[in-house]
Coordinates of C-alpha atoms and ligand atoms in Angstrom, one line a residue:
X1 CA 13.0 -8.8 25.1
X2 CA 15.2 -11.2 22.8
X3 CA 18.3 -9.8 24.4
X4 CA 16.7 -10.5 28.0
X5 CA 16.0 -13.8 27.2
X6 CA 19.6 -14.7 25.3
X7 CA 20.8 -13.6 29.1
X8 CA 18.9 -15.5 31.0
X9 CA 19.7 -18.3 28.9
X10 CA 23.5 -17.8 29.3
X11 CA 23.1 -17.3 32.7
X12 CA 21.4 -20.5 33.0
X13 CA 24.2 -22.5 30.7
X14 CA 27.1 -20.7 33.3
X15 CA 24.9 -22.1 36.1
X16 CA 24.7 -25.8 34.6
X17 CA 28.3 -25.5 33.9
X18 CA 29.4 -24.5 37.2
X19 CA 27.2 -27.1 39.0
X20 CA 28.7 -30.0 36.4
X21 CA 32.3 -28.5 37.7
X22 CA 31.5 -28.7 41.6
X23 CA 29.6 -31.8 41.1
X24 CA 26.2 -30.5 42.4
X25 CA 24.1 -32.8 40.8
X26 CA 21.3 -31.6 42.5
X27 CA 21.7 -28.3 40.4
X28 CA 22.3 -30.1 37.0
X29 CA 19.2 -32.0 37.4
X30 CA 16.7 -29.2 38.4
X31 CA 18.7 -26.6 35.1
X32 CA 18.5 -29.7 32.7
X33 CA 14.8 -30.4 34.0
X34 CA 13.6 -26.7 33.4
X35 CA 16.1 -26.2 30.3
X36 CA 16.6 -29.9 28.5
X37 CA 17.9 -28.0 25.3
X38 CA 20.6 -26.4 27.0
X39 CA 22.3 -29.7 27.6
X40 CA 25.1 -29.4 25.2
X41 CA 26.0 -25.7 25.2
X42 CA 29.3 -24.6 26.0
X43 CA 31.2 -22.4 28.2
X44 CA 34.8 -20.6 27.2
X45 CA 36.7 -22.9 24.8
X46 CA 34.1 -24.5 24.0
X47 CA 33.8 -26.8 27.3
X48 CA 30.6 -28.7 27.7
X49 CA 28.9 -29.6 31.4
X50 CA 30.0 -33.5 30.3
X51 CA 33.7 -32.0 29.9
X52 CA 33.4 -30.2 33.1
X53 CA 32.2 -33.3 35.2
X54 CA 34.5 -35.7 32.9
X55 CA 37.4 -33.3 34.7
X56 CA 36.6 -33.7 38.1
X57 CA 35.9 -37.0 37.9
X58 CA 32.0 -36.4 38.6
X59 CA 31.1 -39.5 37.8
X60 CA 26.8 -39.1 38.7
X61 CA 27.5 -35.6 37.0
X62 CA 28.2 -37.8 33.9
X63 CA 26.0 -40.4 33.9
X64 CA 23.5 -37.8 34.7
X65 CA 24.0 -35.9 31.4
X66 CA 24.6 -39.4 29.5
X67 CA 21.0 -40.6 30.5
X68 CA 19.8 -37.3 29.4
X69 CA 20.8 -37.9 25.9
X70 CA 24.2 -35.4 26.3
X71 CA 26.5 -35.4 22.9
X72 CA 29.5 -37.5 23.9
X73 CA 31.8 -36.9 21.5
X74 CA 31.8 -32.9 21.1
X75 CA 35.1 -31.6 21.4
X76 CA 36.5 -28.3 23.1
X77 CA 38.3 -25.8 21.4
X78 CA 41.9 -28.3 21.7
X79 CA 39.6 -31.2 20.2
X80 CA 39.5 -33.2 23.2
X81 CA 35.7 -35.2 24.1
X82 CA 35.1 -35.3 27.9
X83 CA 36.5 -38.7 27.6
X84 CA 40.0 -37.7 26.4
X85 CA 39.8 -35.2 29.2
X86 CA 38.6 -37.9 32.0
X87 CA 42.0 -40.0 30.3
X88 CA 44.3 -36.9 31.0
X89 CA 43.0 -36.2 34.2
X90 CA 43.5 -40.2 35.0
X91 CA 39.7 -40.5 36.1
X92 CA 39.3 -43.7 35.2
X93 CA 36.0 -44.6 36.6
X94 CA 34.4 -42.0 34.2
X95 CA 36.2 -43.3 31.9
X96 CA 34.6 -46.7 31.6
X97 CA 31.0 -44.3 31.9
X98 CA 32.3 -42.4 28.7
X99 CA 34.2 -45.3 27.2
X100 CA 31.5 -47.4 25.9
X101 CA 31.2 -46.0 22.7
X102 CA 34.6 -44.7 22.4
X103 CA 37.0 -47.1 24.2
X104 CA 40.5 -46.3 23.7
X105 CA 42.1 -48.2 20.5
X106 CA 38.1 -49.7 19.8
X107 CA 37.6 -47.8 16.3
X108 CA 34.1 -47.9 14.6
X109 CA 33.3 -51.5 13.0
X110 CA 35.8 -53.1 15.7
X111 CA 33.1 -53.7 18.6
X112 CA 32.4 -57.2 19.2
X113 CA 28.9 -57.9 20.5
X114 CA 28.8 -61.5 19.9
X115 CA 30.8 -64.5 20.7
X116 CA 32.3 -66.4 17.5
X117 CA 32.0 -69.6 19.4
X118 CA 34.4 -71.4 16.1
X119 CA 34.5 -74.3 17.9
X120 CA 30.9 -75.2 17.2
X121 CA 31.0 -74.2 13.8
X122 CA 31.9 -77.9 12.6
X123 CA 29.2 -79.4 15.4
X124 CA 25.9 -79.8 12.6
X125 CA 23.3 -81.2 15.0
X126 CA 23.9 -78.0 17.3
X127 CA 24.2 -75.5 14.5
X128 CA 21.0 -77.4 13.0
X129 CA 19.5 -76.9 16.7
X130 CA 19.9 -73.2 17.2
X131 CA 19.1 -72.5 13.5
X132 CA 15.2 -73.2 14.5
X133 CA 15.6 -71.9 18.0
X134 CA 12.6 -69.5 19.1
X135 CA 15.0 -66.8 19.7
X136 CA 17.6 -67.4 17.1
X137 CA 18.7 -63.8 15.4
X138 CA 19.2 -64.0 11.9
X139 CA 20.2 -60.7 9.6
X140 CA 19.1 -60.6 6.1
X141 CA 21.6 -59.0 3.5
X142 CA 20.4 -58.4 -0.1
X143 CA 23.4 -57.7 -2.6
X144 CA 25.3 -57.3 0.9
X145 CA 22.9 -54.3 2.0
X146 CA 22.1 -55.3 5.3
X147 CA 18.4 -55.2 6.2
X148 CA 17.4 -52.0 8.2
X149 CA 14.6 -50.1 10.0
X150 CA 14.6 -46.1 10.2
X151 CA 12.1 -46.1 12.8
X152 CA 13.9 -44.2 15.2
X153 CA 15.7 -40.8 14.8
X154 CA 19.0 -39.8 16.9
X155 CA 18.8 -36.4 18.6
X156 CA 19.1 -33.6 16.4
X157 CA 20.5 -35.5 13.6
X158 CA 20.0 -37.7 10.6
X159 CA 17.9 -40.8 10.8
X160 CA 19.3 -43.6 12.6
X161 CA 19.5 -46.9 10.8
X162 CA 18.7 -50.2 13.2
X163 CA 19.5 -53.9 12.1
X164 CA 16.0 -55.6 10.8
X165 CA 16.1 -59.0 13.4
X166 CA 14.3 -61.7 11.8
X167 CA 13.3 -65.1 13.2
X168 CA 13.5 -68.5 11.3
X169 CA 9.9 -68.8 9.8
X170 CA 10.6 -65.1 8.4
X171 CA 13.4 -66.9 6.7
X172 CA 12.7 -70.5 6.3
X173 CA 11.6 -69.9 2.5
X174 CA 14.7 -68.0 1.8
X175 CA 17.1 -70.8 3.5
X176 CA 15.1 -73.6 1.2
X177 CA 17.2 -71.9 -1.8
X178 CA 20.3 -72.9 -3.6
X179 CA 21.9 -70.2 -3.8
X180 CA 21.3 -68.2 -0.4
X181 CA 24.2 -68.5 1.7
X182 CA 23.6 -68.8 5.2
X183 CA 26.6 -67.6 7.9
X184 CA 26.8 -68.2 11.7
X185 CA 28.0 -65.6 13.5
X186 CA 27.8 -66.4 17.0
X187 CA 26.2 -66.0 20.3
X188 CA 25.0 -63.3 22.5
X189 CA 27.6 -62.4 25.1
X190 CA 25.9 -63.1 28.7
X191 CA 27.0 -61.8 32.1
X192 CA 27.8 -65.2 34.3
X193 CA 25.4 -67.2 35.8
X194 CA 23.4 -65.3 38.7
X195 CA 24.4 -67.1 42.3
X196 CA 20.6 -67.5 42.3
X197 CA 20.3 -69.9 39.5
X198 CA 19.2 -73.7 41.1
X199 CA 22.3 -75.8 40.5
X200 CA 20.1 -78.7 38.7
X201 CA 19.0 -75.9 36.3
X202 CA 20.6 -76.7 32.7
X203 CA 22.3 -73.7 31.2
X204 CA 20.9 -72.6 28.7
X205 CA 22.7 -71.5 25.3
X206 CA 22.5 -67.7 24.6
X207 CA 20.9 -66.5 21.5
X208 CA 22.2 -67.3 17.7
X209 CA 23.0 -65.0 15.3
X210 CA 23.2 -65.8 11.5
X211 CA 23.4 -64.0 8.6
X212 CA 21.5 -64.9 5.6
X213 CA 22.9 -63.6 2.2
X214 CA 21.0 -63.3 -1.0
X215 CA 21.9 -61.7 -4.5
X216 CA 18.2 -61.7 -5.2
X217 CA 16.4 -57.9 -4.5
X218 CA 13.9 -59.8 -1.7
X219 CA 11.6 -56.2 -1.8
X220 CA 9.2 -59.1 -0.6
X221 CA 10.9 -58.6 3.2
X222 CA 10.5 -54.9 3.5
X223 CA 6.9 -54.7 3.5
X224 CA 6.6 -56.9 6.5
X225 CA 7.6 -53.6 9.2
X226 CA 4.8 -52.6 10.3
X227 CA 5.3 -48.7 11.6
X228 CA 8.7 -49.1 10.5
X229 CA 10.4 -48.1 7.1
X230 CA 12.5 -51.0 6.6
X231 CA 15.2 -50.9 3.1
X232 CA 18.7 -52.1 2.2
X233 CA 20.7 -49.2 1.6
X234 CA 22.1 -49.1 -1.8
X235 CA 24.8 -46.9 -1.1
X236 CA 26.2 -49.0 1.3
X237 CA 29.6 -46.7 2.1
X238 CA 27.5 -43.9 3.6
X239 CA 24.5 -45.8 5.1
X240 CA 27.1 -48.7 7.3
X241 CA 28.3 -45.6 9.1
X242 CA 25.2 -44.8 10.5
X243 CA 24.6 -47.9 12.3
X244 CA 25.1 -48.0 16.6
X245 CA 28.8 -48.9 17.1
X246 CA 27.3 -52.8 18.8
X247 CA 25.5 -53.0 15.1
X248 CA 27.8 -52.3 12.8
X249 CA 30.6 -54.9 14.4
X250 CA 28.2 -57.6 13.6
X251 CA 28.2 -55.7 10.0
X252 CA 31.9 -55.8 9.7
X253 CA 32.0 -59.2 10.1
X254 CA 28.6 -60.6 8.2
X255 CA 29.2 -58.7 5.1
X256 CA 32.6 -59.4 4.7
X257 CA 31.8 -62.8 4.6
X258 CA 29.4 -62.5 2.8
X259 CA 31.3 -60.6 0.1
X260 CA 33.8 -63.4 0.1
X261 CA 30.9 -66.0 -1.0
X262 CA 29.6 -63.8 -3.5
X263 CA 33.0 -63.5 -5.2
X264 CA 34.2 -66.8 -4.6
X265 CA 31.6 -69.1 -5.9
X266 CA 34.5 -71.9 -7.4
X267 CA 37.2 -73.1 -6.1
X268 CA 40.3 -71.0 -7.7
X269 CA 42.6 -74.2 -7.5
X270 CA 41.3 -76.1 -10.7
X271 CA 37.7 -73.7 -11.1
X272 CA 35.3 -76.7 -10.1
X273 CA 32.8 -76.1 -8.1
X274 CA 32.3 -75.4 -4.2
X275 CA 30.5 -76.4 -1.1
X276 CA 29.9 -74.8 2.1
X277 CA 31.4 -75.8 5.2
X278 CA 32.0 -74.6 8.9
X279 CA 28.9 -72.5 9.4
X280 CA 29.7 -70.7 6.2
X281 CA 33.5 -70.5 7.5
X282 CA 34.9 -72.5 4.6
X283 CA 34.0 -73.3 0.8
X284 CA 35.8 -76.6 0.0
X285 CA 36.1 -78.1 -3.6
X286 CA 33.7 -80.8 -4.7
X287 CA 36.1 -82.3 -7.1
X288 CA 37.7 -85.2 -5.0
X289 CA 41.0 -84.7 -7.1
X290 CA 41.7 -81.1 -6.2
X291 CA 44.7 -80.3 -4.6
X292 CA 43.2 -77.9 -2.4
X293 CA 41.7 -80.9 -0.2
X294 CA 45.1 -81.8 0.8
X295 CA 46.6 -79.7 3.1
X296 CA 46.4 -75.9 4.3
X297 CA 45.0 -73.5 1.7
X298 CA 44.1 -70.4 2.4
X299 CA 41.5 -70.3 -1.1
X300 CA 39.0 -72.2 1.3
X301 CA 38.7 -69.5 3.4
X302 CA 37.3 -66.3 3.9
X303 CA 40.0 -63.0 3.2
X304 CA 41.3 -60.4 5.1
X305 CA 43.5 -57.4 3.5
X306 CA 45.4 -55.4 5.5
X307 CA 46.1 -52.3 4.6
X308 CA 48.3 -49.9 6.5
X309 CA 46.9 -46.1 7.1
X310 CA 48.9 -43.6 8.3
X311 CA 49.5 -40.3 10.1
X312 CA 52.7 -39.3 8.8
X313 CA 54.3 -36.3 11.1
X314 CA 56.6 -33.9 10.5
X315 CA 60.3 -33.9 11.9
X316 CA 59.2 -30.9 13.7
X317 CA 56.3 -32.4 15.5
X318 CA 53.7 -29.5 14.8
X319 CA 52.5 -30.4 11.1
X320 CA 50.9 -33.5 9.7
X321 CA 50.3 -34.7 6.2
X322 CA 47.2 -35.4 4.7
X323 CA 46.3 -36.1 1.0
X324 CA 43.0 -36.1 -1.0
X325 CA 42.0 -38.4 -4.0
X326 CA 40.0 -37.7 -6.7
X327 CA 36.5 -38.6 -5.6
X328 CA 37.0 -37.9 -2.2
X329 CA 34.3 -34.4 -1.5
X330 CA 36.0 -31.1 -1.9
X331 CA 37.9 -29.5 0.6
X332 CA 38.6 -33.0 2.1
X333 CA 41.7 -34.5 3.1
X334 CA 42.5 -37.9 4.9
X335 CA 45.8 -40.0 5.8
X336 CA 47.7 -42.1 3.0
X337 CA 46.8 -45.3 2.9
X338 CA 47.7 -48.7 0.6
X339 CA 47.2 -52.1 0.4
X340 CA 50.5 -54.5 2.7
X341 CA 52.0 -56.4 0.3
X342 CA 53.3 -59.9 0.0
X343 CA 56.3 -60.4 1.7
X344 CA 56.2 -57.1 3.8
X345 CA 56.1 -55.8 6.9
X346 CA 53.5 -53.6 8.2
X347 CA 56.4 -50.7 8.9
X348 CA 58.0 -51.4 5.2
X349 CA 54.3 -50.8 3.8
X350 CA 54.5 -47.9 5.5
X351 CA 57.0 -46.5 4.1
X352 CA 57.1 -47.7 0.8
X353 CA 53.1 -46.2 0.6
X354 CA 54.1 -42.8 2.3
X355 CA 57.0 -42.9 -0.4
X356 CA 54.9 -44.1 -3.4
X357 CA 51.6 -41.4 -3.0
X358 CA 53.6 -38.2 -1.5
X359 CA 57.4 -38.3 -2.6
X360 CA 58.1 -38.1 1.5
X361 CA 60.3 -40.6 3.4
X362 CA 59.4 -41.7 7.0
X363 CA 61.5 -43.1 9.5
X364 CA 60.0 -44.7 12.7
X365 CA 56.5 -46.4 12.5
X366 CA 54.1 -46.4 15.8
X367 CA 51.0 -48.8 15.8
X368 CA 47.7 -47.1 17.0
X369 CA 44.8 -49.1 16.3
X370 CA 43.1 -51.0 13.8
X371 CA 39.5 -51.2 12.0
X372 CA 38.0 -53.6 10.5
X373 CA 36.8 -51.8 7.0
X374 CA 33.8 -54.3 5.3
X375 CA 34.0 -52.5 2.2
X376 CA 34.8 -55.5 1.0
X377 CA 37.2 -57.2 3.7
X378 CA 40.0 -55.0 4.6
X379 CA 41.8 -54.4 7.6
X380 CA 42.9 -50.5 8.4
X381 CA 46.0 -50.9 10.3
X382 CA 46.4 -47.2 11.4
X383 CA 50.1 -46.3 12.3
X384 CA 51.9 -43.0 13.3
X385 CA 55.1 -42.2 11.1
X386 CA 57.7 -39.6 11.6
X387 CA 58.6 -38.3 8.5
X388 CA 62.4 -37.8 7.8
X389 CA 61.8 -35.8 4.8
X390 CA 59.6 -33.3 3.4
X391 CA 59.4 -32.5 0.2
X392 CA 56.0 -33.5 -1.6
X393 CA 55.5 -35.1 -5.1
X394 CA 52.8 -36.7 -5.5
X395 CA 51.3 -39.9 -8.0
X396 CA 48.9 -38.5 -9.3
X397 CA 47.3 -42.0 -10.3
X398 CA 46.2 -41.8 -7.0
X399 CA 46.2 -38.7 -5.0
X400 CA 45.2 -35.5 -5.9
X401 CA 46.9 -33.2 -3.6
X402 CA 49.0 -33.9 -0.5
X403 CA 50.0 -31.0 2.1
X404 CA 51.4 -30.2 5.6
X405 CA 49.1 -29.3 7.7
X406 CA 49.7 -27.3 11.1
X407 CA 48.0 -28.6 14.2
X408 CA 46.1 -25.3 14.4
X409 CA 44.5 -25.9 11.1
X410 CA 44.0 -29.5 11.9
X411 CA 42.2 -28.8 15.2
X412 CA 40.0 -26.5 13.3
X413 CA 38.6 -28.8 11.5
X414 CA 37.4 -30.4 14.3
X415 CA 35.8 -27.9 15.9
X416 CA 32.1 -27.1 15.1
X417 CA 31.9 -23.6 13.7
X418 CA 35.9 -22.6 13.6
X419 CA 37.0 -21.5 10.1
X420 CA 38.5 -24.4 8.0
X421 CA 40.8 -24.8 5.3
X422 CA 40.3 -28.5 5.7
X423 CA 37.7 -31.3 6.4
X424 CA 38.7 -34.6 7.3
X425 CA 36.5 -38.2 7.3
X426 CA 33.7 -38.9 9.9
X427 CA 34.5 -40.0 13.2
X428 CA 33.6 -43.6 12.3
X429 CA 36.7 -44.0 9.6
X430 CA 39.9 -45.0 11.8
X431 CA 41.7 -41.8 9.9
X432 CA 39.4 -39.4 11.9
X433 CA 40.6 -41.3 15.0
X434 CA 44.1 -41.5 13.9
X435 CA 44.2 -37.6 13.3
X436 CA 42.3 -36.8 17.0
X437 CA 44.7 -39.7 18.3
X438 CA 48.1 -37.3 17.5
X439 CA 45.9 -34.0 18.5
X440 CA 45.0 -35.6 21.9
X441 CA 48.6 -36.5 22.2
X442 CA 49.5 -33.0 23.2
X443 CA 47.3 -32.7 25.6
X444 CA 46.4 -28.5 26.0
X445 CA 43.5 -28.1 28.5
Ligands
NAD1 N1 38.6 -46.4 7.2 C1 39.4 -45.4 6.7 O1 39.7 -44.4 7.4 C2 40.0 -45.6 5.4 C3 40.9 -44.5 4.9 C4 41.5 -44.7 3.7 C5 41.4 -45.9 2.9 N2 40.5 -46.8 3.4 C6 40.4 -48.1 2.6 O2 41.7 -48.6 2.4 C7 41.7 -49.3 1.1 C8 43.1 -49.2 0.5 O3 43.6 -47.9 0.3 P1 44.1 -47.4 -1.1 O4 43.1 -47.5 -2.1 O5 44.7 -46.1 -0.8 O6 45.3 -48.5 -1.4 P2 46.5 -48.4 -2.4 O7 47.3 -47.1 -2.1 O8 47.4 -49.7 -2.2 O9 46.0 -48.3 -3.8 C9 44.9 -49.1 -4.3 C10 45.2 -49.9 -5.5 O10 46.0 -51.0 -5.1 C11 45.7 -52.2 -5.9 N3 45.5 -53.3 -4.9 C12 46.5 -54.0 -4.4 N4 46.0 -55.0 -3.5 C13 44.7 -54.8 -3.5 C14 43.6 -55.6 -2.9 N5 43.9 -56.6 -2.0 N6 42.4 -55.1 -3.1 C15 42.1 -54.1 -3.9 N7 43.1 -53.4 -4.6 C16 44.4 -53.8 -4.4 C17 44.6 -51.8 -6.8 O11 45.1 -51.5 -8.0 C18 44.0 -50.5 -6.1 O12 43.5 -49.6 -7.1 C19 40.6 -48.7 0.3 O13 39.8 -49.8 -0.1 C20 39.9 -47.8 1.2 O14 38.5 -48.1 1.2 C21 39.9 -46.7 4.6
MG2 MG1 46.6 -45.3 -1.2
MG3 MG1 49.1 -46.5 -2.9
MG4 MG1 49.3 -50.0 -3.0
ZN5 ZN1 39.3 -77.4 -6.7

């Protein structure tokens, strides 16, 4: 009986499959409507239906099976998602379908929802307007947890976390406090103004979004959910990368901010103390004799670090080298990584990085992508580098371990089930993408 029914089901998954090839959308509606669970089986090396309409540039097959809930970023067995097959197969209007959530060169943390408007950020009497605007967003950040719900789970996985959106009176006692720091982030992005709209109509300004930032616990906001379990993760690392990608762009850029005011309290000119300016842009000195109010000085505002990542390759193309730190979980291995320094180019850092943690040399240096990293302010700049040497000795101040790996093994450890001798960081850290980046570059449907 169990044997019947593991046929009919398979027979069923061929059936979807074949359907999402030929673009019968017909067929994939009335399988997925009498079989929902069978929406992200696969087919021989490891295909999926999305991968099957993705190539044929289906584009209802695919937005069929996105409405349904489908898993857009399983890979095949040559750790491609549907969209890096639509890519290959130059589909580009399926594409776009996939490419919301995984836009080429947009990494997690980089998607931005909101627009900064920095202009305004000097104007007081409209920052003073939309701060007690009916629909004015603002984001509450204890300790730089963001606020959260867990009301909602995602399909078959771990609990999704959503961004708690207060209004002004939930916040108005919190604003009335010294030491709460209060940061505008921008407005909503809004499609143009519908032909429809009566010309004497004033436009209206989109929503406000402000972050509020506290280094008190402020337990007192979670109760106020209702259904929902509302928290501030502690563990912020782990709990950020659960957000949607349109969430945790906003994240990126609150919390670093916010980071920078809770580090930079005085003014590291002559150590007196500090006012906020610019819609919590700026901190300028309050003594009227610093030095700092003269000028440019980059102490008044808030920092970025860059940091270069990078996938260094081997001279013959089919191996890559990853290392693993100390505290990274075992069986783990990412791309080097350090700090740019003063003084240096993004390519030197490269190198002299690569050099510094694994003893190997690199020639030639090839931007990818970069990803803003809130943890507290850095900016991954994620490179390729061709390695013109390959011998490994390693600091061990830093890393643990570095190896070659062969593509094989690093494909493996993309795949779901395949046998590893590897893991390597979630999809939402830019060396994930930087890794499925130089796999997808040899394209083997
Ligand atoms: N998103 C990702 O995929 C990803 C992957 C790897 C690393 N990272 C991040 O990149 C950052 C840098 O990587 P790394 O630790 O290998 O750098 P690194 O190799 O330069 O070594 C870190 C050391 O550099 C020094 N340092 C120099 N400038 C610094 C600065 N501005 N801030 C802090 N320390 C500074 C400190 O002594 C620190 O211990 C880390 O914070 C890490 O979180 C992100
Ligand atoms: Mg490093
Ligand atoms: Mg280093
Ligand atoms: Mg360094
Ligand atoms: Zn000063």
């Amino acid at each position: 009986m169990a044997d019947l029914q593991l046929s009919a089901d398979e027979e069923m998954v061929e059936r979807l499959l074949d359907a999402a090839a030929r673009g019968d959308l017909g067929q994939v509606s009335s399988v997925l409507s009498r079989a929902p669970s069978l929406i992200d089986r696969t087919g021989s090396r490891g295909w999926t239906a999305l991968m099957f309409g993705a190539r044929n540039g289906h584009y209802d097959v695919v937005k069929e099976l996105l409405d349904r809930g489908c898993d857009r970023f399983s890979v095949n067995a040559s750790s491609q998602t549907a969209y890096d097959i639509s890519k290959f197969w130059g589909h580009g209007h399926v594409c776009r379908l996939l490419g919301r959530t995984d836009a080429p060169g947009e990494n997690y943390f980089g998607r931005e929802t909101l627009d900064r408007l920095s202009a305004r950020r000097t104007d007081q009497a409209w920052l003073e307007a939309r701060r007690t605007a009916a629909d004015t967003v603002y984001l509450l950040f204890s300790k730089l947890s963001p606020m959260v719900s867990t009301s909602c789970r995602r399909q078959g996985g771990q609990p999704e976390l959503r961004l708690c959106r207060l209004g002004h009176d939930a916040v108005k006692p919190l604003l009335q406090k010294p030491s709460t720091v209060l940061v505008f982030l921008g407005v909503e992005r809004t499609d143009p103004p519908s032909p429809s709209r009566q010309a004497d109509e004033a436009p209206r300004d989109p929503p406000a979004w402000f972050a509020v930032g506290t280094e008190e616990d402020a337990d007192e906001f979670l109760a106020g959910g209702g259904e929902e379990k509302r928290l501030f993760p502690r563990s912020s690392h782990r709990d950020l990368l659960t957000l949607s990608e349109d969430e945790a762009g906003v994240v990126a850029q609150a919390r670093s901010v916010l980071a920078w005011h809770s580090r930079y309290s005085f003014c590291s000119t002559c150590g007196g103390g500090t006012r906020l300016e610019d819609g919590g842009y700026k901190r300028s000195c309050l003594n009227a004799e610093c030095p700092s109010l003269r000028g440019v000085h980059n102490t008044c505002y808030p920092r970025v670090d860059p940091v270069v990542i990078m996938l260094v390759i081997h001279p013959d193309g089919q191996q890559c080298l990853l290392g693993r730190k100390k505290m990274f979980p075992a069986g783990m291995f990412s791309c080097l990584a350090g700090f740019v320094e003063p003084g240096e180019t993004l390519e030197e850092a490269v190198r002299r990085e690569t050099q510094e943690e694994s003893g190997v040399k690199v020639g030639r240096v090839q931007y990818v992508s970069c990803q803003p990293w809130p943890m507290p302010s850095s900016l991954m700049i994620g490179c390729l580098a061709i390695a013109v040497t390959t011998d490994i000795r390693v600091d061990e101040n830093e890393i643990e371990e570095a190896r070659w790996f062969s593509r094989q093994q690093v494909m493996d450890s993309l795949l779901d089930g395949a046998q590893r001798v590897l893991t390597v960081p979630p999809r939402q850290t830019i060396a994930h993408q930087l890794i499925k980046h130089w796999i997808g570059m040899n394209a083997n449907l």
